CSV table of C-alpha atoms in Angstrom, one decimal:
chain,number,residue,atom,x,y,z
A,6,MET,CA,80.1,96.1,86.5
A,7,LEU,CA,82.4,99.1,86.1
A,8,LYS,CA,82.1,99.9,89.8
A,9,LYS,CA,82.7,96.3,90.9
A,10,GLY,CA,85.6,95.9,88.5
A,11,ARG,CA,87.2,99.1,89.8
A,12,ILE,CA,86.8,98.0,93.4
A,13,PHE,CA,88.3,94.5,92.6
A,14,VAL,CA,91.3,95.9,90.8
A,15,SER,CA,92.0,98.6,93.4
A,16,TRP,CA,92.1,96.1,96.3
A,17,LEU,CA,94.4,93.8,94.3
A,18,THR,CA,96.6,96.9,93.9
A,19,MET,CA,96.4,97.7,97.6
A,20,THR,CA,97.2,94.1,98.6
A,21,ALA,CA,100.2,94.0,96.3
A,22,VAL,CA,101.6,97.3,97.5
A,23,LEU,CA,101.2,96.3,101.2
A,24,LEU,CA,103.0,93.0,100.5
A,25,SER,CA,105.8,94.9,98.8
A,26,PHE,CA,106.3,97.0,101.9
A,27,GLY,CA,106.1,93.9,104.1
A,28,GLY,CA,108.8,92.2,102.0
A,29,LEU,CA,106.5,89.5,100.9
A,30,ALA,CA,106.2,90.5,97.2
A,31,ALA,CA,108.5,92.0,94.6
A,32,PRO,CA,108.2,95.8,94.5
A,33,PHE,CA,106.7,96.0,91.1
A,34,LEU,CA,103.7,98.2,91.7
A,35,PRO,CA,105.8,100.9,93.5
A,36,ARG,CA,107.6,101.4,90.2
A,37,LEU,CA,104.2,102.3,88.6
A,38,GLN,CA,103.7,105.3,91.0
A,39,PHE,CA,103.9,108.6,89.1
A,40,LEU,CA,106.4,110.7,91.0
A,41,PRO,CA,109.0,107.9,91.6
A,42,ALA,CA,108.7,107.0,87.9
A,43,LEU,CA,109.2,110.7,86.9
A,44,LEU,CA,112.3,111.0,89.2
A,45,ALA,CA,113.7,107.7,87.8
A,46,ALA,CA,113.1,109.0,84.3
A,47,ASN,CA,111.0,105.9,83.6
A,48,VAL,CA,109.6,107.1,80.4
A,49,LEU,CA,107.6,103.9,79.6
A,50,VAL,CA,105.7,104.1,82.9
A,51,ILE,CA,105.0,107.8,82.5
A,52,ALA,CA,103.8,107.3,78.9
A,53,PHE,CA,101.6,104.4,80.0
A,54,ILE,CA,99.9,106.5,82.8
A,55,LEU,CA,99.4,109.5,80.5
A,56,ILE,CA,97.9,107.4,77.7
A,57,VAL,CA,95.5,105.6,80.0
A,58,THR,CA,94.5,109.0,81.5
A,59,PHE,CA,93.9,110.5,78.0
A,60,LEU,CA,91.8,107.5,77.1
A,61,CYS,CA,89.8,106.9,80.3
A,62,GLY,CA,90.5,109.8,82.7
A,63,ARG,CA,92.0,109.4,86.2
A,64,LEU,CA,91.9,105.6,86.5
A,65,TYR,CA,95.4,105.9,88.0
A,66,CYS,CA,93.9,107.7,91.0
A,67,SER,CA,91.2,105.0,91.6
A,68,VAL,CA,93.0,101.7,90.9
A,69,ILE,CA,96.8,102.4,91.1
A,70,CYS,CA,97.4,105.1,93.7
A,71,PRO,CA,97.4,103.4,97.2
A,72,LEU,CA,96.7,106.6,99.0
A,73,GLY,CA,93.6,107.2,96.9
A,74,ILE,CA,92.5,103.6,97.5
A,75,GLY,CA,93.0,104.1,101.2
A,76,GLN,CA,90.9,107.2,101.2
A,77,ASP,CA,88.2,105.3,99.5
A,78,ALA,CA,88.3,102.7,102.3
A,79,VAL,CA,87.9,105.5,104.9
A,80,TYR,CA,85.0,106.9,103.0
A,81,TRP,CA,83.4,103.4,102.8
A,82,LEU,CA,83.7,103.1,106.6
A,83,ALA,CA,82.0,106.6,106.9
A,84,LYS,CA,79.1,105.5,104.8
A,85,ARG,CA,78.5,102.5,107.0
A,86,ARG,CA,77.6,104.7,109.9
A,87,LYS,CA,73.9,105.7,109.9
A,88,LYS,CA,74.6,108.9,111.7
A,89,ASN,CA,77.1,109.9,109.0
A,90,ARG,CA,75.2,109.7,105.8
A,91,ARG,CA,77.5,112.2,104.1
A,92,LYS,CA,75.8,114.0,101.1
A,93,PHE,CA,78.2,115.8,98.8
A,94,ALA,CA,77.4,118.8,96.6
A,95,TYR,CA,79.1,120.3,93.6
A,96,HIS,CA,81.9,122.7,94.3
A,97,ARG,CA,83.9,124.7,91.7
A,98,GLU,CA,87.5,123.7,91.1
A,99,GLN,CA,90.0,125.4,93.4
A,100,ARG,CA,92.2,126.1,90.4
A,101,TRP,CA,94.7,128.5,92.0
A,102,ILE,CA,95.4,126.2,94.9
A,103,ARG,CA,95.8,123.2,92.6
A,104,TYR,CA,98.1,124.8,90.1
A,105,GLY,CA,99.9,126.8,92.7
A,106,ILE,CA,101.0,123.6,94.4
A,107,LEU,CA,101.9,122.0,91.1
A,108,THR,CA,104.0,125.1,90.2
A,109,ALA,CA,105.9,124.8,93.5
A,110,VAL,CA,106.5,121.1,92.8
A,111,ALA,CA,107.8,122.0,89.3
A,112,ILE,CA,110.2,124.6,90.6
A,113,SER,CA,111.5,122.2,93.3
A,114,LEU,CA,112.1,119.5,90.8
A,115,LEU,CA,113.9,121.9,88.5
A,116,LEU,CA,116.2,122.9,91.3
A,117,GLY,CA,116.7,119.3,92.3
A,118,ILE,CA,115.0,119.7,95.7
A,119,SER,CA,112.8,116.7,96.4
A,120,LEU,CA,111.6,117.8,99.9
A,121,VAL,CA,108.6,119.8,98.5
A,122,PRO,CA,107.3,117.0,96.2
A,123,ALA,CA,107.8,114.4,99.0
A,124,LEU,CA,105.6,116.4,101.3
A,125,VAL,CA,102.6,116.2,99.0
A,126,ASP,CA,103.2,113.1,96.8
A,127,PRO,CA,100.5,110.6,97.5
A,128,TYR,CA,102.6,107.5,97.2
A,129,SER,CA,105.4,108.9,99.5
A,130,ILE,CA,102.8,109.9,102.1
A,131,PHE,CA,101.3,106.4,102.0
A,132,GLY,CA,104.7,104.7,102.3
A,133,ARG,CA,105.6,106.8,105.4
A,134,ILE,CA,102.2,106.0,107.0
A,135,VAL,CA,102.7,102.3,106.4
A,136,THR,CA,106.3,102.1,107.4
A,137,ASP,CA,106.5,104.5,110.3
A,138,ILE,CA,103.3,103.8,112.2
A,139,LEU,CA,101.3,100.9,110.8
A,140,ALA,CA,104.2,98.5,110.6
A,141,ILE,CA,104.5,98.2,114.4
A,142,PRO,CA,101.0,96.8,115.0
A,143,ALA,CA,101.2,94.7,111.8
A,144,SER,CA,104.5,93.2,113.1
A,145,TYR,CA,102.9,92.3,116.4
A,146,ALA,CA,100.0,90.7,114.6
A,147,TRP,CA,102.3,88.7,112.3
A,148,ASN,CA,104.3,87.5,115.3
A,149,GLY,CA,101.1,86.4,117.0
A,150,LEU,CA,100.1,84.5,113.9
A,151,ALA,CA,103.5,82.9,113.7
A,152,GLY,CA,103.2,81.8,117.3
A,153,LEU,CA,99.8,80.2,116.7
A,154,SER,CA,100.8,78.5,113.5
A,155,SER,CA,104.3,77.3,114.6
A,156,GLY,CA,103.1,73.7,114.8
A,157,TRP,CA,101.4,73.3,111.5
A,158,LEU,CA,102.7,76.1,109.3
A,159,PRO,CA,106.5,76.4,109.8
A,160,ILE,CA,107.0,78.8,106.9
A,161,ILE,CA,105.7,81.7,109.0
A,162,SER,CA,108.5,83.0,111.2
A,163,LYS,CA,108.6,85.9,113.6
A,164,VAL,CA,110.1,89.2,112.6
A,165,ASP,CA,112.1,91.6,114.7
A,166,ILE,CA,110.3,94.7,115.9
A,167,LEU,CA,112.4,97.7,116.0
A,168,PRO,CA,111.6,100.8,118.1
A,169,LEU,CA,109.8,103.7,116.4
A,170,VAL,CA,111.7,106.6,115.0
A,171,VAL,CA,109.7,109.2,117.0
A,172,PRO,CA,110.0,112.2,114.6
A,173,ALA,CA,109.1,110.1,111.6
A,174,ALA,CA,106.2,108.4,113.4
A,175,VAL,CA,104.9,111.8,114.6
A,176,MET,CA,105.0,113.2,111.0
A,177,ALA,CA,103.3,110.1,109.6
A,178,GLY,CA,100.7,110.2,112.4
A,179,VAL,CA,99.8,113.8,111.5
A,180,TYR,CA,99.4,112.9,107.9
A,181,PHE,CA,97.3,109.9,108.8
A,182,LEU,CA,94.9,111.8,111.0
A,183,ILE,CA,94.5,114.7,108.6
A,184,LEU,CA,93.8,112.5,105.6
A,185,ALA,CA,91.5,110.2,107.6
A,186,ILE,CA,89.4,113.2,108.7
A,187,LEU,CA,89.4,114.8,105.2
A,188,SER,CA,88.4,111.4,103.7
A,189,TRP,CA,85.7,110.8,106.3
A,190,ARG,CA,84.1,114.2,105.9
A,191,TYR,CA,85.0,115.4,102.3
A,192,GLY,CA,85.8,112.3,100.3
A,193,ARG,CA,88.6,113.0,97.7
A,194,TRP,CA,89.2,116.6,98.7
A,195,TYR,CA,92.9,116.0,99.1
A,196,CYS,CA,93.2,114.3,95.7
A,197,ASN,CA,91.4,117.2,93.9
A,198,THR,CA,92.8,120.2,95.7
A,199,LEU,CA,96.3,119.4,97.1
A,200,CYS,CA,97.7,116.4,95.3
A,201,PRO,CA,100.1,117.5,92.5
A,202,VAL,CA,99.8,114.1,90.7
A,203,GLY,CA,96.0,114.5,90.7
A,204,THR,CA,96.3,118.0,89.3
A,205,LEU,CA,98.7,117.0,86.6
A,206,LEU,CA,96.7,114.0,85.5
A,207,GLY,CA,93.5,116.1,85.8
A,208,THR,CA,94.9,118.4,83.2
A,209,VAL,CA,95.2,115.4,80.8
A,210,SER,CA,91.8,114.0,81.8
A,211,ARG,CA,90.1,117.3,80.7
A,212,PHE,CA,90.6,116.0,77.2
A,213,SER,CA,90.0,112.3,77.9
A,214,LEU,CA,88.1,110.4,75.2
A,215,PHE,CA,86.0,108.2,77.5
A,216,ARG,CA,84.5,109.7,80.6
A,217,PRO,CA,81.2,109.8,82.6
A,218,VAL,CA,78.7,112.1,80.9
A,219,ILE,CA,75.2,113.1,81.6
A,220,ASP,CA,72.5,112.5,78.9
A,221,SER,CA,70.2,115.5,79.4
A,222,SER,CA,67.4,113.8,77.5
A,223,ARG,CA,67.2,111.1,80.3
A,224,CYS,CA,68.3,113.1,83.4
A,225,VAL,CA,65.4,114.1,85.7
A,226,ARG,CA,67.6,116.3,87.9
A,227,CYS,CA,67.1,114.1,91.0
A,228,GLY,CA,70.6,115.0,92.3
A,229,GLN,CA,71.5,111.4,93.4
A,230,CYS,CA,74.7,111.4,91.4
A,231,GLU,CA,75.8,114.8,92.8
A,232,LYS,CA,75.1,113.8,96.4
A,233,ILE,CA,77.2,110.6,96.1
A,234,CYS,CA,80.1,112.1,94.2
A,235,ARG,CA,83.1,112.1,96.5
A,236,SER,CA,85.0,114.4,94.1
A,237,SER,CA,82.2,117.0,94.2
A,238,CYS,CA,82.6,117.3,90.4
A,239,ILE,CA,79.0,116.6,89.2
A,240,ASP,CA,76.9,119.7,88.6
A,241,VAL,CA,73.3,118.5,88.1
A,242,THR,CA,72.0,122.0,87.5
A,243,HIS,CA,74.0,122.4,84.4
A,244,GLY,CA,74.3,118.7,83.5
A,245,THR,CA,78.1,118.6,83.5
A,246,VAL,CA,80.9,116.5,85.0
A,247,ASP,CA,84.3,118.1,85.7
A,248,SER,CA,86.5,115.4,84.2
A,249,SER,CA,89.6,117.0,85.6
A,250,ARG,CA,88.5,116.0,89.1
A,251,CYS,CA,86.6,112.8,88.4
A,252,VAL,CA,88.5,109.8,89.7
A,253,ASP,CA,86.4,107.2,87.8
A,254,CYS,CA,84.8,105.6,90.9
A,255,PHE,CA,81.7,105.0,88.8
A,256,ASP,CA,79.4,105.4,91.9
A,257,CYS,CA,77.3,108.0,90.0
A,258,ILE,CA,76.7,105.5,87.1
A,259,SER,CA,75.5,102.8,89.5
A,260,ILE,CA,73.1,105.0,91.4
A,261,CYS,CA,71.4,106.9,88.6
A,262,PRO,CA,67.8,105.6,88.4
A,263,LYS,CA,67.3,106.6,84.8
A,264,GLY,CA,70.6,105.5,83.3
A,265,ALA,CA,71.4,109.1,82.3
A,266,LEU,CA,75.1,108.8,83.4
A,267,THR,CA,77.2,106.6,81.2
A,268,VAL,CA,80.8,106.4,80.0
A,269,PHE,CA,80.8,107.5,76.4
A,270,ARG,CA,83.4,108.8,74.0
A,271,HIS,CA,83.4,112.5,74.4
A,272,GLY,CA,82.4,114.4,71.2
A,273,ARG,CA,80.3,111.6,69.7
A,274,GLU,CA,77.6,110.1,72.1
A,275,GLN,CA,77.7,113.2,74.2
A,276,GLY,CA,76.8,115.2,71.1
A,277,ALA,CA,73.2,114.4,71.8
A,278,ALA,CA,73.3,116.5,75.0
A,279,GLU,CA,72.2,120.1,75.1
A,280,ARG,CA,75.8,121.3,75.6
A,281,THR,CA,77.0,120.2,72.2
A,282,GLU,CA,74.3,121.8,70.0
A,283,ALA,CA,76.5,124.6,68.9
A,284,LYS,CA,79.7,122.5,68.5
A,285,ASP,CA,80.9,120.0,66.0
A,286,ALA,CA,80.7,116.5,67.3
A,287,THR,CA,84.4,115.8,66.8
A,288,GLU,CA,85.7,119.1,68.2
A,289,ILE,CA,87.6,119.0,71.5
A,290,ARG,CA,86.0,121.7,73.5
A,291,GLU,CA,87.3,123.8,76.4
A,292,PRO,CA,86.3,122.5,79.8
A,293,GLU,CA,83.1,124.0,81.4
A,294,GLY,CA,83.9,127.3,83.1
A,295,MET,CA,87.5,127.5,81.8
A,296,SER,CA,88.6,130.1,79.3
A,297,ARG,CA,91.0,129.3,76.5
A,298,ARG,CA,93.7,131.3,78.3
A,299,ASP,CA,93.3,129.4,81.6
A,300,MET,CA,93.3,126.1,79.7
A,301,LEU,CA,96.6,127.1,78.0
A,302,ILE,CA,98.1,128.2,81.4
A,303,THR,CA,97.1,125.0,83.2
A,304,THR,CA,98.3,122.8,80.4
A,305,ALA,CA,101.7,124.7,80.3
A,306,VAL,CA,102.1,124.2,84.1
A,307,ALA,CA,101.4,120.5,83.8
A,308,ALA,CA,103.8,120.1,80.8
A,309,GLY,CA,106.4,122.2,82.6
A,310,THR,CA,106.2,119.9,85.7
A,311,LEU,CA,106.9,116.8,83.5
A,312,ALA,CA,109.8,118.6,81.8
A,313,ALA,CA,111.2,119.7,85.2
A,314,GLY,CA,111.0,116.2,86.6
A,315,LEU,CA,112.9,114.7,83.6
A,316,ALA,CA,115.5,117.5,83.5
A,317,ARG,CA,116.4,118.1,87.1
A,318,SER,CA,119.4,120.4,87.8
A,319,GLN,CA,122.6,118.6,88.8
A,320,THR,CA,124.5,121.7,89.8
A,321,LEU,CA,122.3,123.9,92.0
A,322,ILE,CA,122.0,121.5,94.9
A,323,PRO,CA,125.4,122.0,96.6
A,324,ALA,CA,125.1,125.8,96.2
A,325,LEU,CA,121.6,126.1,97.4
A,326,LEU,CA,121.6,123.6,100.2
A,327,GLY,CA,125.2,123.4,101.3
A,328,THR,CA,125.2,119.6,101.0
A,329,GLU,CA,129.0,119.6,100.6
A,330,LYS,CA,129.2,120.7,104.2
A,331,ARG,CA,126.5,118.3,105.5
A,332,LYS,CA,127.8,114.9,104.5
A,333,LYS,CA,127.5,113.4,108.0
A,334,SER,CA,125.6,110.2,107.3
A,335,VAL,CA,126.5,107.1,105.5
A,336,LEU,CA,124.3,106.5,102.4
A,337,PRO,CA,122.9,103.1,101.4
A,338,PRO,CA,124.9,101.0,98.9
A,339,GLY,CA,123.9,102.1,95.4
A,340,ALA,CA,123.5,105.8,96.2
A,341,VAL,CA,125.9,107.7,94.0
A,342,SER,CA,126.3,110.8,96.2
A,343,LEU,CA,124.3,112.8,98.7
A,344,ALA,CA,123.3,115.4,96.0
A,345,ASP,CA,122.1,112.7,93.6
A,346,PHE,CA,120.4,110.8,96.4
A,347,SER,CA,118.5,113.8,97.7
A,348,GLN,CA,117.4,114.8,94.2
A,349,HIS,CA,115.7,111.4,93.6
A,350,CYS,CA,114.5,110.2,97.0
A,351,THR,CA,110.8,110.8,97.8
A,352,ALA,CA,111.1,109.5,101.3
A,353,CYS,CA,108.6,106.7,100.6
A,354,HIS,CA,110.5,104.5,103.1
A,355,LEU,CA,110.1,101.4,101.0
A,356,CYS,CA,113.8,100.6,101.4
A,357,VAL,CA,113.4,101.2,105.2
A,358,SER,CA,110.5,98.7,105.4
A,359,ARG,CA,112.4,96.0,103.4
A,360,CYS,CA,115.8,96.4,105.2
A,361,PRO,CA,116.2,93.1,107.2
A,362,SER,CA,118.5,94.6,109.9
A,363,GLY,CA,116.8,97.9,110.4
A,364,VAL,CA,120.0,99.9,109.7
A,365,LEU,CA,118.1,102.2,107.2
A,366,THR,CA,116.1,104.7,109.2
A,367,PRO,CA,114.5,108.1,108.4
A,368,ALA,CA,116.9,111.0,108.9
A,369,VAL,CA,115.9,114.0,111.0
A,370,LEU,CA,118.5,116.7,110.4
A,371,GLU,CA,121.6,114.5,109.9
A,372,ASN,CA,121.9,115.7,106.2
A,373,GLY,CA,120.2,119.1,106.6
A,374,ILE,CA,116.5,120.1,106.6
A,375,MET,CA,116.1,119.6,102.8
A,376,GLN,CA,116.9,115.9,103.2
A,377,MET,CA,114.6,115.5,106.3
A,378,GLY,CA,112.8,112.1,106.2
A,379,GLN,CA,115.1,110.6,103.6
A,380,PRO,CA,116.7,107.3,104.9
A,381,HIS,CA,120.3,107.0,106.1
A,382,MET,CA,122.3,104.3,107.8
A,383,ASP,CA,122.0,104.3,111.6
A,384,PHE,CA,124.5,101.7,112.9
A,385,THR,CA,123.2,101.8,116.4
A,386,ARG,CA,120.0,100.1,115.2
A,387,GLY,CA,121.6,97.6,112.8
A,388,TYR,CA,124.2,97.0,110.1
A,389,CYS,CA,124.3,96.5,106.4
A,390,VAL,CA,123.9,92.8,105.8
A,391,TYR,CA,126.8,91.5,103.6
A,392,ASN,CA,124.7,89.3,101.3
A,393,CYS,CA,121.6,91.6,101.0
A,394,ASN,CA,120.7,94.0,98.3
A,395,PHE,CA,117.0,94.6,99.1
A,396,CYS,CA,117.2,98.4,99.2
A,397,SER,CA,118.8,98.7,95.8
A,398,GLN,CA,116.3,96.4,94.2
A,399,SER,CA,113.3,98.1,95.7
A,400,CYS,CA,113.9,101.8,95.2
A,401,PRO,CA,111.4,103.0,92.6
A,402,ALA,CA,112.8,106.5,92.2
A,403,GLY,CA,116.4,105.8,91.3
A,404,ALA,CA,117.8,107.2,94.5
A,405,ILE,CA,119.5,103.8,95.2
A,406,HIS,CA,120.8,102.3,92.0
A,407,PRO,CA,120.3,98.5,91.5
A,408,LEU,CA,123.2,96.3,92.6
A,409,ASP,CA,123.6,92.6,92.1
A,410,LEU,CA,124.9,90.7,95.2
A,411,ALA,CA,128.4,90.4,93.9
A,412,THR,CA,128.7,94.1,93.2
A,413,LYS,CA,127.0,95.1,96.4
A,414,ALA,CA,129.4,92.9,98.5
A,415,GLN,CA,132.4,94.9,97.1
A,416,THR,CA,130.7,98.4,97.3
A,417,LYS,CA,132.3,100.7,99.9
A,418,ILE,CA,129.8,102.9,101.6
A,419,GLY,CA,132.0,104.2,104.5
A,420,ILE,CA,135.2,103.5,106.5
A,421,ALA,CA,135.5,102.2,110.0
A,422,ARG,CA,137.5,104.4,112.4
A,423,TYR,CA,138.8,103.1,115.7
A,424,ALA,CA,139.0,105.2,118.9
A,425,GLN,CA,141.2,103.4,121.4
A,426,PHE,CA,140.3,105.5,124.4
A,427,HIS,CA,136.6,104.3,124.1
A,428,CYS,CA,137.6,100.6,123.8
A,429,LEU,CA,136.7,98.3,126.7
A,430,ILE,CA,140.3,97.0,126.8
A,431,THR,CA,141.6,100.5,127.4
A,432,ARG,CA,139.0,101.6,129.9
A,433,GLU,CA,138.3,98.5,131.8
A,434,GLY,CA,140.9,95.9,130.7
A,435,ILE,CA,138.3,93.7,129.2
A,436,ILE,CA,139.4,91.7,126.1
A,437,CYS,CA,136.5,91.9,123.6
A,438,GLY,CA,137.3,91.5,119.9
A,439,ASN,CA,133.7,91.7,118.9
A,440,CYS,CA,134.5,94.0,116.0
A,441,ALA,CA,137.0,91.6,114.5
A,442,ARG,CA,134.7,88.6,114.9
A,443,HIS,CA,131.8,90.2,113.2
A,444,CYS,CA,133.6,91.8,110.3
A,445,PRO,CA,132.4,90.0,107.1
A,446,VAL,CA,135.4,91.0,105.0
A,447,GLN,CA,138.1,90.5,107.7
A,448,ALA,CA,139.1,94.1,107.6
A,449,ILE,CA,139.7,94.2,111.4
A,450,THR,CA,142.4,92.3,113.1
A,451,MET,CA,143.5,92.2,116.7
A,452,VAL,CA,147.1,93.4,117.0
A,453,GLU,CA,149.2,93.0,120.1
A,454,ASN,CA,150.5,96.2,121.5
A,455,ARG,CA,153.6,96.9,123.7
A,456,ASP,CA,151.5,96.5,126.8
A,457,GLY,CA,150.7,92.9,125.9
A,458,ARG,CA,147.1,93.7,125.1
A,459,SER,CA,145.6,93.2,121.6
A,460,TYR,CA,143.8,96.1,120.1
A,461,PRO,CA,141.7,96.3,116.9
A,462,LYS,CA,143.3,97.5,113.7
A,463,VAL,CA,141.3,98.5,110.6
A,464,ASP,CA,142.5,97.8,107.1
A,465,GLY,CA,141.0,100.7,105.2
A,466,SER,CA,141.6,99.0,101.8
A,467,ARG,CA,139.4,96.1,102.8
A,468,CYS,CA,136.7,97.8,104.9
A,469,ILE,CA,133.4,98.3,103.1
A,470,GLY,CA,131.7,100.4,105.8
A,471,CYS,CA,128.9,97.9,106.5
A,472,GLY,CA,128.8,99.0,110.2
A,473,SER,CA,128.8,95.5,111.7
A,474,CYS,CA,131.7,96.4,113.9
A,475,GLU,CA,129.9,99.5,115.2
A,476,TYR,CA,126.7,97.7,115.8
A,477,HIS,CA,128.3,94.9,117.8
A,478,CYS,CA,130.7,97.1,119.8
A,479,PRO,CA,129.6,96.9,123.4
A,480,ALA,CA,131.3,100.1,124.4
A,481,ARG,CA,129.2,103.3,124.8
A,482,PRO,CA,130.0,105.4,122.9
A,483,ALA,CA,131.2,102.8,120.4
A,484,ALA,CA,135.0,102.5,120.2
A,485,ILE,CA,134.7,101.8,116.4
A,486,SER,CA,132.4,103.8,114.2
A,487,VAL,CA,131.7,104.2,110.5
A,488,SER,CA,132.2,107.5,108.7
A,489,PRO,CA,131.2,108.5,105.2
A,490,LEU,CA,133.9,108.1,102.5
A,491,ARG,CA,133.7,111.8,101.7
A,492,SER,CA,134.2,114.3,104.5
């Protein structure tokens, strides 16, 4: 029942997260992801995850993290192949790799650099895979369904399919291939060796109260649990389970022929095992194979990462990255500044997937290498819809602050600038006026010049920088373009 319950809840989570990226459900579950909650200083979510981990181990990794659930799906497919009956074996914890990556993430968070955490954060990786590569075939499938059901289910309408952003798609494709191969061959190796969230929660789960344990009086050393453990954390020889790497899949409990593997409160029921003979039943012991010194170091690194995420520097970013000289892109409405945006954004691309016009797109080097992958406004692909605030309502990391529709409609994100020598009326004598017709705030008017022709004029006090004028301008390069408010 534990295994079936875990599978049921995990697929409910996966469905809800995918619907959030598809714009069909409110983005509630993305706010429960660990790194975005840490960057947004969402103390309640962080406390909830840590308490659950202390009580029951790494349930977060098996029922909340979408990348972990996706890896379990790949592993399930691998098990279906008769030629790929993967048998695992116990491997010692790669502690230096795990805590080395976690230390790098802690230092990056302290300096206000979100690029390093974004590269290894499981939720952000999942978001980029879904948005940058899987969204295209999903959109075609949706449009096909809309075409078939147009006569009897009118609520399904077709969606616009925008072209891929090649650099973002290539990066997401590389992640997808690597993780698929690792999951197919090695189960949860990424989660227990590279993932900083898994390492941090693993530190807490070393002391979890309820965890899978082996009753040595029942165990016959058949090795079935060790062979099926996708985390490679069960050591049948010594009768131990490394709770820092166990992701609570409960496969071992369901396969044990003697019922020797059960979930008990550590220090009481496990006191009947051979390992507790010399210990008091209520004493919290050091993990198997870990000295007291190592335990203190790893705990300090995990606590330091939490502290660094909650106390990011607000002054080192401009000096280290030169962001004051790289403000070339217009930021989404709700972003305070490029420095604040870059400190919080994990490049999960949830805002990109929910943007109805496609104006939000992953940056390459527009804002510098440290902001690579973070979204920016590309007015050649779309424009910021006047009565839309989806991006500000969906961001789980606090990079885009929530705005109600009335506030968003008055928020200036840029300023339109007119270049007369690019305009069609100057180059070819064609009277256009597209920019004035499509401006939602009537900031552009057509003013007659001495030559008898009417040219666009931008009222900077009314312009909000939505980019509708640039998007609808037929001239190439556009005669009117939007620039950031700060140069």
